[in-house]
Amino acid sequence: MAKALEIKRIDLLVHPFYGPVKSPKSRAVYTKQEAKELLKIWKRHIDEVAKDPSRLLLISPTNVQTKGQAKLSKELIAYAEKKMGKRIGFFFHPESKHEFLNSGMQPFKIFGQYTQASGIKIDSKTVKTRAFGEYTNSCVLDFLTELNKSVGLENPLPFRNRQSALMVRKSVGADFKPWRLKNLMKTPQGRSALKKKAKEFTVRRIRNANRVAQKLGWGTDYYEPRSKKKKRVA
């Protein structure tokens, strides 16, 4: 019997090339050229994961896409399958018919069943989980929290959590666009703009973390800004 492969980190790619519902006021989040740049960024990350045998890649695909986005998504997934071999799987929302698919497209409802069938082992107390994709403070946050619950992390919410985190610089969100970061870092004006965006992101992140914390039953104001001091009791 082959020895199970120990996985120390799970990388989750959420809704690559997600297409927003069209409306008269809606605008594309990125142009065709920017989408191609995003494809390069995500392919480079897959290359990074593929080089480390202790890392697992899970993808949460979406079917809400334009034809062009669906084509890019298909190309990205095919690239990941070629690079990762058996160390790739698919993760869906727990309310779906099945929550996981392995590299052979076998469905599983429970994470333990998926890992056993895939010949891997994971220690929920030490494994690191990281997520990126679209969009940072909505689906990426929500899906990583759900994955963490399935894996068995003590703290499933990836906020102020050393075991789990969002990869903001590789995700599409209101505050950061991965394809713009490199150019922004080249000038003082660009770095100043990034600093401003970082502050805006922090505010939004706390708000969304509290939204998820409320779903977990932790209360509506579970997280506060680090700079906000609590009043001392006399």
JSON list of C-alpha atoms in Angstrom, two decimals:
[
{"chain": "A", "resi": 1, "resn": "MET", "atom": "CA", "xyz": [0.00, 0.00, 0.00]},
{"chain": "A", "resi": 2, "resn": "ALA", "atom": "CA", "xyz": [1.42, 3.37, -1.03]},
{"chain": "A", "resi": 3, "resn": "LYS", "atom": "CA", "xyz": [2.29, 5.83, 1.70]},
{"chain": "A", "resi": 4, "resn": "ALA", "atom": "CA", "xyz": [-0.11, 8.78, 1.94]},
{"chain": "A", "resi": 5, "resn": "LEU", "atom": "CA", "xyz": [1.30, 12.12, 0.80]},
{"chain": "A", "resi": 6, "resn": "GLU", "atom": "CA", "xyz": [1.40, 14.66, 3.62]},
{"chain": "A", "resi": 7, "resn": "ILE", "atom": "CA", "xyz": [-0.09, 18.02, 2.63]},
{"chain": "A", "resi": 8, "resn": "LYS", "atom": "CA", "xyz": [1.08, 21.03, 4.64]},
{"chain": "A", "resi": 9, "resn": "ARG", "atom": "CA", "xyz": [-0.66, 23.77, 2.66]},
{"chain": "A", "resi": 10, "resn": "ILE", "atom": "CA", "xyz": [-3.89, 24.06, 0.66]},
{"chain": "A", "resi": 11, "resn": "ASP", "atom": "CA", "xyz": [-4.17, 26.76, -2.01]},
{"chain": "A", "resi": 12, "resn": "LEU", "atom": "CA", "xyz": [-7.76, 27.59, -2.99]},
{"chain": "A", "resi": 13, "resn": "LEU", "atom": "CA", "xyz": [-8.53, 29.43, -6.24]},
{"chain": "A", "resi": 14, "resn": "VAL", "atom": "CA", "xyz": [-12.06, 30.83, -6.07]},
{"chain": "A", "resi": 15, "resn": "HIS", "atom": "CA", "xyz": [-14.19, 31.66, -9.13]},
{"chain": "A", "resi": 16, "resn": "PRO", "atom": "CA", "xyz": [-11.46, 32.40, -11.68]},
{"chain": "A", "resi": 17, "resn": "PHE", "atom": "CA", "xyz": [-12.75, 34.75, -14.39]},
{"chain": "A", "resi": 18, "resn": "TYR", "atom": "CA", "xyz": [-16.09, 35.36, -12.75]},
{"chain": "A", "resi": 19, "resn": "GLY", "atom": "CA", "xyz": [-18.59, 37.22, -14.91]},
{"chain": "A", "resi": 20, "resn": "PRO", "atom": "CA", "xyz": [-20.82, 39.73, -13.09]},
{"chain": "A", "resi": 21, "resn": "VAL", "atom": "CA", "xyz": [-24.51, 39.79, -13.95]},
{"chain": "A", "resi": 22, "resn": "LYS", "atom": "CA", "xyz": [-25.02, 42.37, -16.67]},
{"chain": "A", "resi": 23, "resn": "SER", "atom": "CA", "xyz": [-27.11, 45.46, -16.08]},
{"chain": "A", "resi": 24, "resn": "PRO", "atom": "CA", "xyz": [-27.32, 48.89, -17.76]},
{"chain": "A", "resi": 25, "resn": "LYS", "atom": "CA", "xyz": [-25.07, 50.38, -15.05]},
{"chain": "A", "resi": 26, "resn": "SER", "atom": "CA", "xyz": [-22.55, 47.54, -14.81]},
{"chain": "A", "resi": 27, "resn": "ARG", "atom": "CA", "xyz": [-19.01, 47.76, -16.15]},
{"chain": "A", "resi": 28, "resn": "ALA", "atom": "CA", "xyz": [-16.49, 45.04, -16.83]},
{"chain": "A", "resi": 29, "resn": "VAL", "atom": "CA", "xyz": [-14.13, 44.55, -13.90]},
{"chain": "A", "resi": 30, "resn": "TYR", "atom": "CA", "xyz": [-11.23, 44.08, -16.30]},
{"chain": "A", "resi": 31, "resn": "THR", "atom": "CA", "xyz": [-10.51, 44.40, -20.00]},
{"chain": "A", "resi": 32, "resn": "LYS", "atom": "CA", "xyz": [-9.57, 41.49, -22.27]},
{"chain": "A", "resi": 33, "resn": "GLN", "atom": "CA", "xyz": [-5.91, 42.47, -22.00]},
{"chain": "A", "resi": 34, "resn": "GLU", "atom": "CA", "xyz": [-6.10, 42.69, -18.21]},
{"chain": "A", "resi": 35, "resn": "ALA", "atom": "CA", "xyz": [-7.78, 39.28, -18.13]},
{"chain": "A", "resi": 36, "resn": "LYS", "atom": "CA", "xyz": [-4.81, 37.86, -20.02]},
{"chain": "A", "resi": 37, "resn": "GLU", "atom": "CA", "xyz": [-2.46, 39.44, -17.46]},
{"chain": "A", "resi": 38, "resn": "LEU", "atom": "CA", "xyz": [-4.54, 37.86, -14.71]},
{"chain": "A", "resi": 39, "resn": "LEU", "atom": "CA", "xyz": [-4.22, 34.49, -16.44]},
{"chain": "A", "resi": 40, "resn": "LYS", "atom": "CA", "xyz": [-0.42, 34.86, -16.37]},
{"chain": "A", "resi": 41, "resn": "ILE", "atom": "CA", "xyz": [-0.45, 35.76, -12.66]},
{"chain": "A", "resi": 42, "resn": "TRP", "atom": "CA", "xyz": [-2.54, 32.73, -11.75]},
{"chain": "A", "resi": 43, "resn": "LYS", "atom": "CA", "xyz": [-0.51, 30.39, -13.96]},
{"chain": "A", "resi": 44, "resn": "ARG", "atom": "CA", "xyz": [2.67, 31.54, -12.21]},
{"chain": "A", "resi": 45, "resn": "HIS", "atom": "CA", "xyz": [1.06, 30.73, -8.87]},
{"chain": "A", "resi": 46, "resn": "ILE", "atom": "CA", "xyz": [0.12, 27.26, -10.11]},
{"chain": "A", "resi": 47, "resn": "ASP", "atom": "CA", "xyz": [3.76, 26.77, -11.17]},
{"chain": "A", "resi": 48, "resn": "GLU", "atom": "CA", "xyz": [4.82, 27.70, -7.64]},
{"chain": "A", "resi": 49, "resn": "VAL", "atom": "CA", "xyz": [2.39, 25.24, -6.05]},
{"chain": "A", "resi": 50, "resn": "ALA", "atom": "CA", "xyz": [3.35, 22.45, -8.46]},
{"chain": "A", "resi": 51, "resn": "LYS", "atom": "CA", "xyz": [7.02, 22.64, -7.41]},
{"chain": "A", "resi": 52, "resn": "ASP", "atom": "CA", "xyz": [6.18, 21.87, -3.76]},
{"chain": "A", "resi": 53, "resn": "PRO", "atom": "CA", "xyz": [4.92, 18.29, -3.20]},
{"chain": "A", "resi": 54, "resn": "SER", "atom": "CA", "xyz": [3.48, 19.29, 0.18]},
{"chain": "A", "resi": 55, "resn": "ARG", "atom": "CA", "xyz": [0.92, 21.65, -1.37]},
{"chain": "A", "resi": 56, "resn": "LEU", "atom": "CA", "xyz": [-2.56, 20.88, -2.67]},
{"chain": "A", "resi": 57, "resn": "LEU", "atom": "CA", "xyz": [-4.48, 23.05, -5.14]},
{"chain": "A", "resi": 58, "resn": "LEU", "atom": "CA", "xyz": [-8.27, 23.26, -4.96]},
{"chain": "A", "resi": 59, "resn": "ILE", "atom": "CA", "xyz": [-10.33, 25.22, -7.46]},
{"chain": "A", "resi": 60, "resn": "SER", "atom": "CA", "xyz": [-13.87, 26.53, -7.01]},
{"chain": "A", "resi": 61, "resn": "PRO", "atom": "CA", "xyz": [-15.06, 27.09, -10.60]},
{"chain": "A", "resi": 62, "resn": "THR", "atom": "CA", "xyz": [-17.97, 29.30, -11.64]},
{"chain": "A", "resi": 63, "resn": "ASN", "atom": "CA", "xyz": [-20.44, 29.03, -14.49]},
{"chain": "A", "resi": 64, "resn": "VAL", "atom": "CA", "xyz": [-21.37, 32.73, -14.37]},
{"chain": "A", "resi": 65, "resn": "GLN", "atom": "CA", "xyz": [-19.12, 33.88, -17.19]},
{"chain": "A", "resi": 66, "resn": "THR", "atom": "CA", "xyz": [-18.99, 35.46, -20.60]},
{"chain": "A", "resi": 67, "resn": "LYS", "atom": "CA", "xyz": [-17.78, 33.24, -23.46]},
{"chain": "A", "resi": 68, "resn": "GLY", "atom": "CA", "xyz": [-14.37, 34.88, -23.32]},
{"chain": "A", "resi": 69, "resn": "GLN", "atom": "CA", "xyz": [-14.06, 34.37, -19.57]},
{"chain": "A", "resi": 70, "resn": "ALA", "atom": "CA", "xyz": [-15.20, 30.76, -19.84]},
{"chain": "A", "resi": 71, "resn": "LYS", "atom": "CA", "xyz": [-12.46, 30.15, -22.42]},
{"chain": "A", "resi": 72, "resn": "LEU", "atom": "CA", "xyz": [-9.80, 31.61, -20.11]},
{"chain": "A", "resi": 73, "resn": "SER", "atom": "CA", "xyz": [-11.13, 29.63, -17.15]},
{"chain": "A", "resi": 74, "resn": "LYS", "atom": "CA", "xyz": [-11.03, 26.39, -19.16]},
{"chain": "A", "resi": 75, "resn": "GLU", "atom": "CA", "xyz": [-7.44, 27.13, -20.21]},
{"chain": "A", "resi": 76, "resn": "LEU", "atom": "CA", "xyz": [-6.42, 27.84, -16.61]},
{"chain": "A", "resi": 77, "resn": "ILE", "atom": "CA", "xyz": [-8.01, 24.67, -15.22]},
{"chain": "A", "resi": 78, "resn": "ALA", "atom": "CA", "xyz": [-6.46, 22.52, -17.97]},
{"chain": "A", "resi": 79, "resn": "TYR", "atom": "CA", "xyz": [-3.06, 24.07, -17.16]},
{"chain": "A", "resi": 80, "resn": "ALA", "atom": "CA", "xyz": [-3.52, 23.33, -13.45]},
{"chain": "A", "resi": 81, "resn": "GLU", "atom": "CA", "xyz": [-4.55, 19.71, -14.11]},
{"chain": "A", "resi": 82, "resn": "LYS", "atom": "CA", "xyz": [-1.47, 19.16, -16.27]},
{"chain": "A", "resi": 83, "resn": "LYS", "atom": "CA", "xyz": [0.87, 20.71, -13.69]},
{"chain": "A", "resi": 84, "resn": "MET", "atom": "CA", "xyz": [-0.61, 19.31, -10.48]},
{"chain": "A", "resi": 85, "resn": "GLY", "atom": "CA", "xyz": [-1.54, 15.74, -11.36]},
{"chain": "A", "resi": 86, "resn": "LYS", "atom": "CA", "xyz": [-3.27, 14.13, -8.38]},
{"chain": "A", "resi": 87, "resn": "ARG", "atom": "CA", "xyz": [-2.59, 17.17, -6.19]},
{"chain": "A", "resi": 88, "resn": "ILE", "atom": "CA", "xyz": [-5.54, 19.04, -7.66]},
{"chain": "A", "resi": 89, "resn": "GLY", "atom": "CA", "xyz": [-9.19, 18.94, -6.68]},
{"chain": "A", "resi": 90, "resn": "PHE", "atom": "CA", "xyz": [-12.36, 20.97, -6.87]},
{"chain": "A", "resi": 91, "resn": "PHE", "atom": "CA", "xyz": [-14.28, 22.53, -4.00]},
{"chain": "A", "resi": 92, "resn": "PHE", "atom": "CA", "xyz": [-17.94, 23.53, -4.14]},
{"chain": "A", "resi": 93, "resn": "HIS", "atom": "CA", "xyz": [-20.26, 25.16, -1.65]},
{"chain": "A", "resi": 94, "resn": "PRO", "atom": "CA", "xyz": [-21.41, 22.72, 1.08]},
{"chain": "A", "resi": 95, "resn": "GLU", "atom": "CA", "xyz": [-25.02, 23.12, -0.06]},
{"chain": "A", "resi": 96, "resn": "SER", "atom": "CA", "xyz": [-24.05, 21.63, -3.43]},
{"chain": "A", "resi": 97, "resn": "LYS", "atom": "CA", "xyz": [-24.81, 18.00, -4.33]},
{"chain": "A", "resi": 98, "resn": "HIS", "atom": "CA", "xyz": [-21.14, 17.21, -3.74]},
{"chain": "A", "resi": 99, "resn": "GLU", "atom": "CA", "xyz": [-18.56, 19.34, -1.96]},
{"chain": "A", "resi": 100, "resn": "PHE", "atom": "CA", "xyz": [-15.35, 17.92, -3.45]},
{"chain": "A", "resi": 101, "resn": "LEU", "atom": "CA", "xyz": [-14.13, 16.36, -6.69]},
{"chain": "A", "resi": 102, "resn": "ASN", "atom": "CA", "xyz": [-10.71, 14.71, -6.91]},
{"chain": "A", "resi": 103, "resn": "SER", "atom": "CA", "xyz": [-8.39, 14.71, -9.93]},
{"chain": "A", "resi": 104, "resn": "GLY", "atom": "CA", "xyz": [-10.36, 11.78, -11.35]},
{"chain": "A", "resi": 105, "resn": "MET", "atom": "CA", "xyz": [-13.62, 13.76, -11.04]},
{"chain": "A", "resi": 106, "resn": "GLN", "atom": "CA", "xyz": [-14.99, 11.44, -8.35]},
{"chain": "A", "resi": 107, "resn": "PRO", "atom": "CA", "xyz": [-17.49, 13.27, -6.08]},
{"chain": "A", "resi": 108, "resn": "PHE", "atom": "CA", "xyz": [-17.23, 13.38, -2.28]},
{"chain": "A", "resi": 109, "resn": "LYS", "atom": "CA", "xyz": [-19.37, 15.05, 0.34]},
{"chain": "A", "resi": 110, "resn": "ILE", "atom": "CA", "xyz": [-16.89, 14.79, 3.22]},
{"chain": "A", "resi": 111, "resn": "PHE", "atom": "CA", "xyz": [-13.32, 16.14, 3.16]},
{"chain": "A", "resi": 112, "resn": "GLY", "atom": "CA", "xyz": [-11.92, 13.04, 4.87]},
{"chain": "A", "resi": 113, "resn": "GLN", "atom": "CA", "xyz": [-13.36, 10.81, 2.15]},
{"chain": "A", "resi": 114, "resn": "TYR", "atom": "CA", "xyz": [-11.80, 13.05, -0.51]},
{"chain": "A", "resi": 115, "resn": "THR", "atom": "CA", "xyz": [-8.31, 12.96, 1.07]},
{"chain": "A", "resi": 116, "resn": "GLN", "atom": "CA", "xyz": [-8.42, 9.21, 1.64]},
{"chain": "A", "resi": 117, "resn": "ALA", "atom": "CA", "xyz": [-9.41, 8.52, -1.97]},
{"chain": "A", "resi": 118, "resn": "SER", "atom": "CA", "xyz": [-6.73, 10.94, -3.18]},
{"chain": "A", "resi": 119, "resn": "GLY", "atom": "CA", "xyz": [-3.95, 9.27, -1.19]},
{"chain": "A", "resi": 120, "resn": "ILE", "atom": "CA", "xyz": [-3.15, 12.33, 0.91]},
{"chain": "A", "resi": 121, "resn": "LYS", "atom": "CA", "xyz": [-3.21, 13.13, 4.61]},
{"chain": "A", "resi": 122, "resn": "ILE", "atom": "CA", "xyz": [-3.75, 16.47, 6.31]},
{"chain": "A", "resi": 123, "resn": "ASP", "atom": "CA", "xyz": [-3.39, 17.53, 9.94]},
{"chain": "A", "resi": 124, "resn": "SER", "atom": "CA", "xyz": [-6.10, 20.14, 10.59]},
{"chain": "A", "resi": 125, "resn": "LYS", "atom": "CA", "xyz": [-4.10, 21.55, 13.52]},
{"chain": "A", "resi": 126, "resn": "THR", "atom": "CA", "xyz": [-1.04, 22.45, 11.46]},
{"chain": "A", "resi": 127, "resn": "VAL", "atom": "CA", "xyz": [-2.11, 22.75, 7.80]},
{"chain": "A", "resi": 128, "resn": "LYS", "atom": "CA", "xyz": [-2.00, 26.23, 6.26]},
{"chain": "A", "resi": 129, "resn": "THR", "atom": "CA", "xyz": [-4.80, 27.38, 3.96]},
{"chain": "A", "resi": 130, "resn": "ARG", "atom": "CA", "xyz": [-4.56, 30.27, 1.49]},
{"chain": "A", "resi": 131, "resn": "ALA", "atom": "CA", "xyz": [-7.14, 31.53, -1.00]},
{"chain": "A", "resi": 132, "resn": "PHE", "atom": "CA", "xyz": [-7.17, 33.89, -3.96]},
{"chain": "A", "resi": 133, "resn": "GLY", "atom": "CA", "xyz": [-9.43, 34.68, -6.91]},
{"chain": "A", "resi": 134, "resn": "GLU", "atom": "CA", "xyz": [-12.63, 36.69, -7.29]},
{"chain": "A", "resi": 135, "resn": "TYR", "atom": "CA", "xyz": [-13.67, 38.61, -5.32]},
{"chain": "A", "resi": 136, "resn": "THR", "atom": "CA", "xyz": [-11.47, 39.22, -2.30]},
{"chain": "A", "resi": 137, "resn": "ASN", "atom": "CA", "xyz": [-13.96, 40.27, 0.35]},
{"chain": "A", "resi": 138, "resn": "SER", "atom": "CA", "xyz": [-16.90, 38.21, -0.84]},
{"chain": "A", "resi": 139, "resn": "CYS", "atom": "CA", "xyz": [-16.58, 34.79, -2.47]},
{"chain": "A", "resi": 140, "resn": "VAL", "atom": "CA", "xyz": [-12.87, 34.31, -1.67]},
{"chain": "A", "resi": 141, "resn": "LEU", "atom": "CA", "xyz": [-13.49, 35.06, 2.01]},
{"chain": "A", "resi": 142, "resn": "ASP", "atom": "CA", "xyz": [-16.69, 33.00, 2.17]},
{"chain": "A", "resi": 143, "resn": "PHE", "atom": "CA", "xyz": [-15.36, 29.95, 0.33]},
{"chain": "A", "resi": 144, "resn": "LEU", "atom": "CA", "xyz": [-12.12, 29.81, 2.32]},
{"chain": "A", "resi": 145, "resn": "THR", "atom": "CA", "xyz": [-14.13, 29.97, 5.56]},
{"chain": "A", "resi": 146, "resn": "GLU", "atom": "CA", "xyz": [-16.31, 27.08, 4.36]},
{"chain": "A", "resi": 147, "resn": "LEU", "atom": "CA", "xyz": [-13.24, 25.08, 3.31]},
{"chain": "A", "resi": 148, "resn": "ASN", "atom": "CA", "xyz": [-11.64, 25.65, 6.71]},
{"chain": "A", "resi": 149, "resn": "LYS", "atom": "CA", "xyz": [-14.78, 24.34, 8.39]},
{"chain": "A", "resi": 150, "resn": "SER", "atom": "CA", "xyz": [-14.67, 21.22, 6.18]},
{"chain": "A", "resi": 151, "resn": "VAL", "atom": "CA", "xyz": [-10.95, 20.68, 6.85]},
{"chain": "A", "resi": 152, "resn": "GLY", "atom": "CA", "xyz": [-11.52, 21.09, 10.59]},
{"chain": "A", "resi": 153, "resn": "LEU", "atom": "CA", "xyz": [-9.59, 24.25, 11.47]},
{"chain": "A", "resi": 154, "resn": "GLU", "atom": "CA", "xyz": [-10.26, 25.46, 15.00]},
{"chain": "A", "resi": 155, "resn": "ASN", "atom": "CA", "xyz": [-10.71, 29.02, 13.72]},
{"chain": "A", "resi": 156, "resn": "PRO", "atom": "CA", "xyz": [-12.29, 28.83, 10.25]},
{"chain": "A", "resi": 157, "resn": "LEU", "atom": "CA", "xyz": [-12.38, 32.58, 9.59]},
{"chain": "A", "resi": 158, "resn": "PRO", "atom": "CA", "xyz": [-9.23, 33.72, 7.72]},
{"chain": "A", "resi": 159, "resn": "PHE", "atom": "CA", "xyz": [-8.84, 37.01, 9.58]},
{"chain": "A", "resi": 160, "resn": "ARG", "atom": "CA", "xyz": [-6.13, 37.58, 12.23]},
{"chain": "A", "resi": 161, "resn": "ASN", "atom": "CA", "xyz": [-5.53, 33.89, 11.86]},
{"chain": "A", "resi": 162, "resn": "ARG", "atom": "CA", "xyz": [-1.98, 32.52, 11.50]},
{"chain": "A", "resi": 163, "resn": "GLN", "atom": "CA", "xyz": [-3.23, 29.28, 9.98]},
{"chain": "A", "resi": 164, "resn": "SER", "atom": "CA", "xyz": [-5.36, 30.75, 7.19]},
{"chain": "A", "resi": 165, "resn": "ALA", "atom": "CA", "xyz": [-5.25, 33.88, 5.00]},
{"chain": "A", "resi": 166, "resn": "LEU", "atom": "CA", "xyz": [-6.42, 35.58, 1.81]},
{"chain": "A", "resi": 167, "resn": "MET", "atom": "CA", "xyz": [-3.81, 36.33, -0.85]},
{"chain": "A", "resi": 168, "resn": "VAL", "atom": "CA", "xyz": [-4.94, 39.86, -1.59]},
{"chain": "A", "resi": 169, "resn": "ARG", "atom": "CA", "xyz": [-2.23, 40.64, -4.14]},
{"chain": "A", "resi": 170, "resn": "LYS", "atom": "CA", "xyz": [-3.36, 37.71, -6.29]},
{"chain": "A", "resi": 171, "resn": "SER", "atom": "CA", "xyz": [-7.07, 38.42, -5.97]},
{"chain": "A", "resi": 172, "resn": "VAL", "atom": "CA", "xyz": [-9.48, 40.73, -7.73]},
{"chain": "A", "resi": 173, "resn": "GLY", "atom": "CA", "xyz": [-11.25, 43.14, -5.41]},
{"chain": "A", "resi": 174, "resn": "ALA", "atom": "CA", "xyz": [-12.56, 46.66, -5.02]},
{"chain": "A", "resi": 175, "resn": "ASP", "atom": "CA", "xyz": [-9.25, 47.88, -3.59]},
{"chain": "A", "resi": 176, "resn": "PHE", "atom": "CA", "xyz": [-6.60, 45.88, -5.41]},
{"chain": "A", "resi": 177, "resn": "LYS", "atom": "CA", "xyz": [-6.17, 44.75, -9.01]},
{"chain": "A", "resi": 178, "resn": "PRO", "atom": "CA", "xyz": [-3.28, 42.26, -9.41]},
{"chain": "A", "resi": 179, "resn": "TRP", "atom": "CA", "xyz": [-2.34, 43.40, -12.91]},
{"chain": "A", "resi": 180, "resn": "ARG", "atom": "CA", "xyz": [-1.82, 47.00, -11.71]},
{"chain": "A", "resi": 181, "resn": "LEU", "atom": "CA", "xyz": [0.33, 46.40, -8.63]},
{"chain": "A", "resi": 182, "resn": "LYS", "atom": "CA", "xyz": [3.69, 46.11, -10.39]},
{"chain": "A", "resi": 183, "resn": "ASN", "atom": "CA", "xyz": [3.33, 49.43, -12.19]},
{"chain": "A", "resi": 184, "resn": "LEU", "atom": "CA", "xyz": [1.95, 51.23, -9.13]},
{"chain": "A", "resi": 185, "resn": "MET", "atom": "CA", "xyz": [5.01, 50.24, -7.11]},
{"chain": "A", "resi": 186, "resn": "LYS", "atom": "CA", "xyz": [7.31, 52.01, -9.60]},
{"chain": "A", "resi": 187, "resn": "THR", "atom": "CA", "xyz": [6.32, 55.60, -8.73]},
{"chain": "A", "resi": 188, "resn": "PRO", "atom": "CA", "xyz": [5.80, 57.63, -5.51]},
{"chain": "A", "resi": 189, "resn": "GLN", "atom": "CA", "xyz": [2.28, 58.50, -6.71]},
{"chain": "A", "resi": 190, "resn": "GLY", "atom": "CA", "xyz": [1.52, 54.85, -7.30]},
{"chain": "A", "resi": 191, "resn": "ARG", "atom": "CA", "xyz": [2.83, 53.79, -3.89]},
{"chain": "A", "resi": 192, "resn": "SER", "atom": "CA", "xyz": [0.79, 56.56, -2.27]},
{"chain": "A", "resi": 193, "resn": "ALA", "atom": "CA", "xyz": [-2.32, 55.29, -4.06]},
{"chain": "A", "resi": 194, "resn": "LEU", "atom": "CA", "xyz": [-1.61, 51.75, -2.84]},
{"chain": "A", "resi": 195, "resn": "LYS", "atom": "CA", "xyz": [-1.26, 53.00, 0.74]},
{"chain": "A", "resi": 196, "resn": "LYS", "atom": "CA", "xyz": [-4.65, 54.67, 0.49]},
{"chain": "A", "resi": 197, "resn": "LYS", "atom": "CA", "xyz": [-6.17, 51.52, -0.99]},
{"chain": "A", "resi": 198, "resn": "ALA", "atom": "CA", "xyz": [-4.68, 49.47, 1.85]},
{"chain": "A", "resi": 199, "resn": "LYS", "atom": "CA", "xyz": [-6.48, 51.63, 4.42]},
{"chain": "A", "resi": 200, "resn": "GLU", "atom": "CA", "xyz": [-9.76, 51.31, 2.53]},
{"chain": "A", "resi": 201, "resn": "PHE", "atom": "CA", "xyz": [-9.25, 47.56, 2.27]},
{"chain": "A", "resi": 202, "resn": "THR", "atom": "CA", "xyz": [-8.69, 47.24, 6.03]},
{"chain": "A", "resi": 203, "resn": "VAL", "atom": "CA", "xyz": [-11.99, 48.95, 6.79]},
{"chain": "A", "resi": 204, "resn": "ARG", "atom": "CA", "xyz": [-13.84, 46.78, 4.28]},
{"chain": "A", "resi": 205, "resn": "ARG", "atom": "CA", "xyz": [-12.12, 43.64, 5.48]},
{"chain": "A", "resi": 206, "resn": "ILE", "atom": "CA", "xyz": [-13.16, 44.18, 9.10]},
{"chain": "A", "resi": 207, "resn": "ARG", "atom": "CA", "xyz": [-16.75, 44.78, 8.00]},
{"chain": "A", "resi": 208, "resn": "ASN", "atom": "CA", "xyz": [-16.81, 41.58, 5.95]},
{"chain": "A", "resi": 209, "resn": "ALA", "atom": "CA", "xyz": [-15.03, 39.57, 8.64]},
{"chain": "A", "resi": 210, "resn": "ASN", "atom": "CA", "xyz": [-17.77, 40.61, 11.07]},
{"chain": "A", "resi": 211, "resn": "ARG", "atom": "CA", "xyz": [-20.38, 39.59, 8.49]},
{"chain": "A", "resi": 212, "resn": "VAL", "atom": "CA", "xyz": [-18.94, 36.07, 8.37]},
{"chain": "A", "resi": 213, "resn": "ALA", "atom": "CA", "xyz": [-18.37, 36.02, 12.14]},
{"chain": "A", "resi": 214, "resn": "GLN", "atom": "CA", "xyz": [-22.07, 36.72, 12.61]},
{"chain": "A", "resi": 215, "resn": "LYS", "atom": "CA", "xyz": [-22.91, 33.69, 10.44]},
{"chain": "A", "resi": 216, "resn": "LEU", "atom": "CA", "xyz": [-20.63, 31.63, 12.67]},
{"chain": "A", "resi": 217, "resn": "GLY", "atom": "CA", "xyz": [-22.56, 32.86, 15.72]},
{"chain": "A", "resi": 218, "resn": "TRP", "atom": "CA", "xyz": [-19.74, 35.01, 17.07]},
{"chain": "A", "resi": 219, "resn": "GLY", "atom": "CA", "xyz": [-21.71, 38.27, 17.23]},
{"chain": "A", "resi": 220, "resn": "THR", "atom": "CA", "xyz": [-22.01, 41.33, 15.00]},
{"chain": "A", "resi": 221, "resn": "ASP", "atom": "CA", "xyz": [-18.94, 43.24, 16.25]},
{"chain": "A", "resi": 222, "resn": "TYR", "atom": "CA", "xyz": [-16.47, 40.42, 16.83]},
{"chain": "A", "resi": 223, "resn": "TYR", "atom": "CA", "xyz": [-13.56, 42.31, 15.24]},
{"chain": "A", "resi": 224, "resn": "GLU", "atom": "CA", "xyz": [-12.50, 45.90, 15.81]},
{"chain": "A", "resi": 225, "resn": "PRO", "atom": "CA", "xyz": [-9.63, 47.94, 14.30]},
{"chain": "A", "resi": 226, "resn": "ARG", "atom": "CA", "xyz": [-6.35, 47.22, 16.07]},
{"chain": "A", "resi": 227, "resn": "SER", "atom": "CA", "xyz": [-5.94, 50.91, 16.91]},
{"chain": "A", "resi": 228, "resn": "LYS", "atom": "CA", "xyz": [-9.26, 51.05, 18.73]},
{"chain": "A", "resi": 229, "resn": "LYS", "atom": "CA", "xyz": [-8.60, 50.65, 22.42]},
{"chain": "A", "resi": 230, "resn": "LYS", "atom": "CA", "xyz": [-11.20, 49.18, 24.69]},
{"chain": "A", "resi": 231, "resn": "LYS", "atom": "CA", "xyz": [-12.24, 51.21, 27.72]},
{"chain": "A", "resi": 232, "resn": "ARG", "atom": "CA", "xyz": [-10.73, 50.04, 30.96]},
{"chain": "A", "resi": 233, "resn": "VAL", "atom": "CA", "xyz": [-13.05, 49.08, 33.76]},
{"chain": "A", "resi": 234, "resn": "ALA", "atom": "CA", "xyz": [-12.32, 51.20, 36.86]}
]
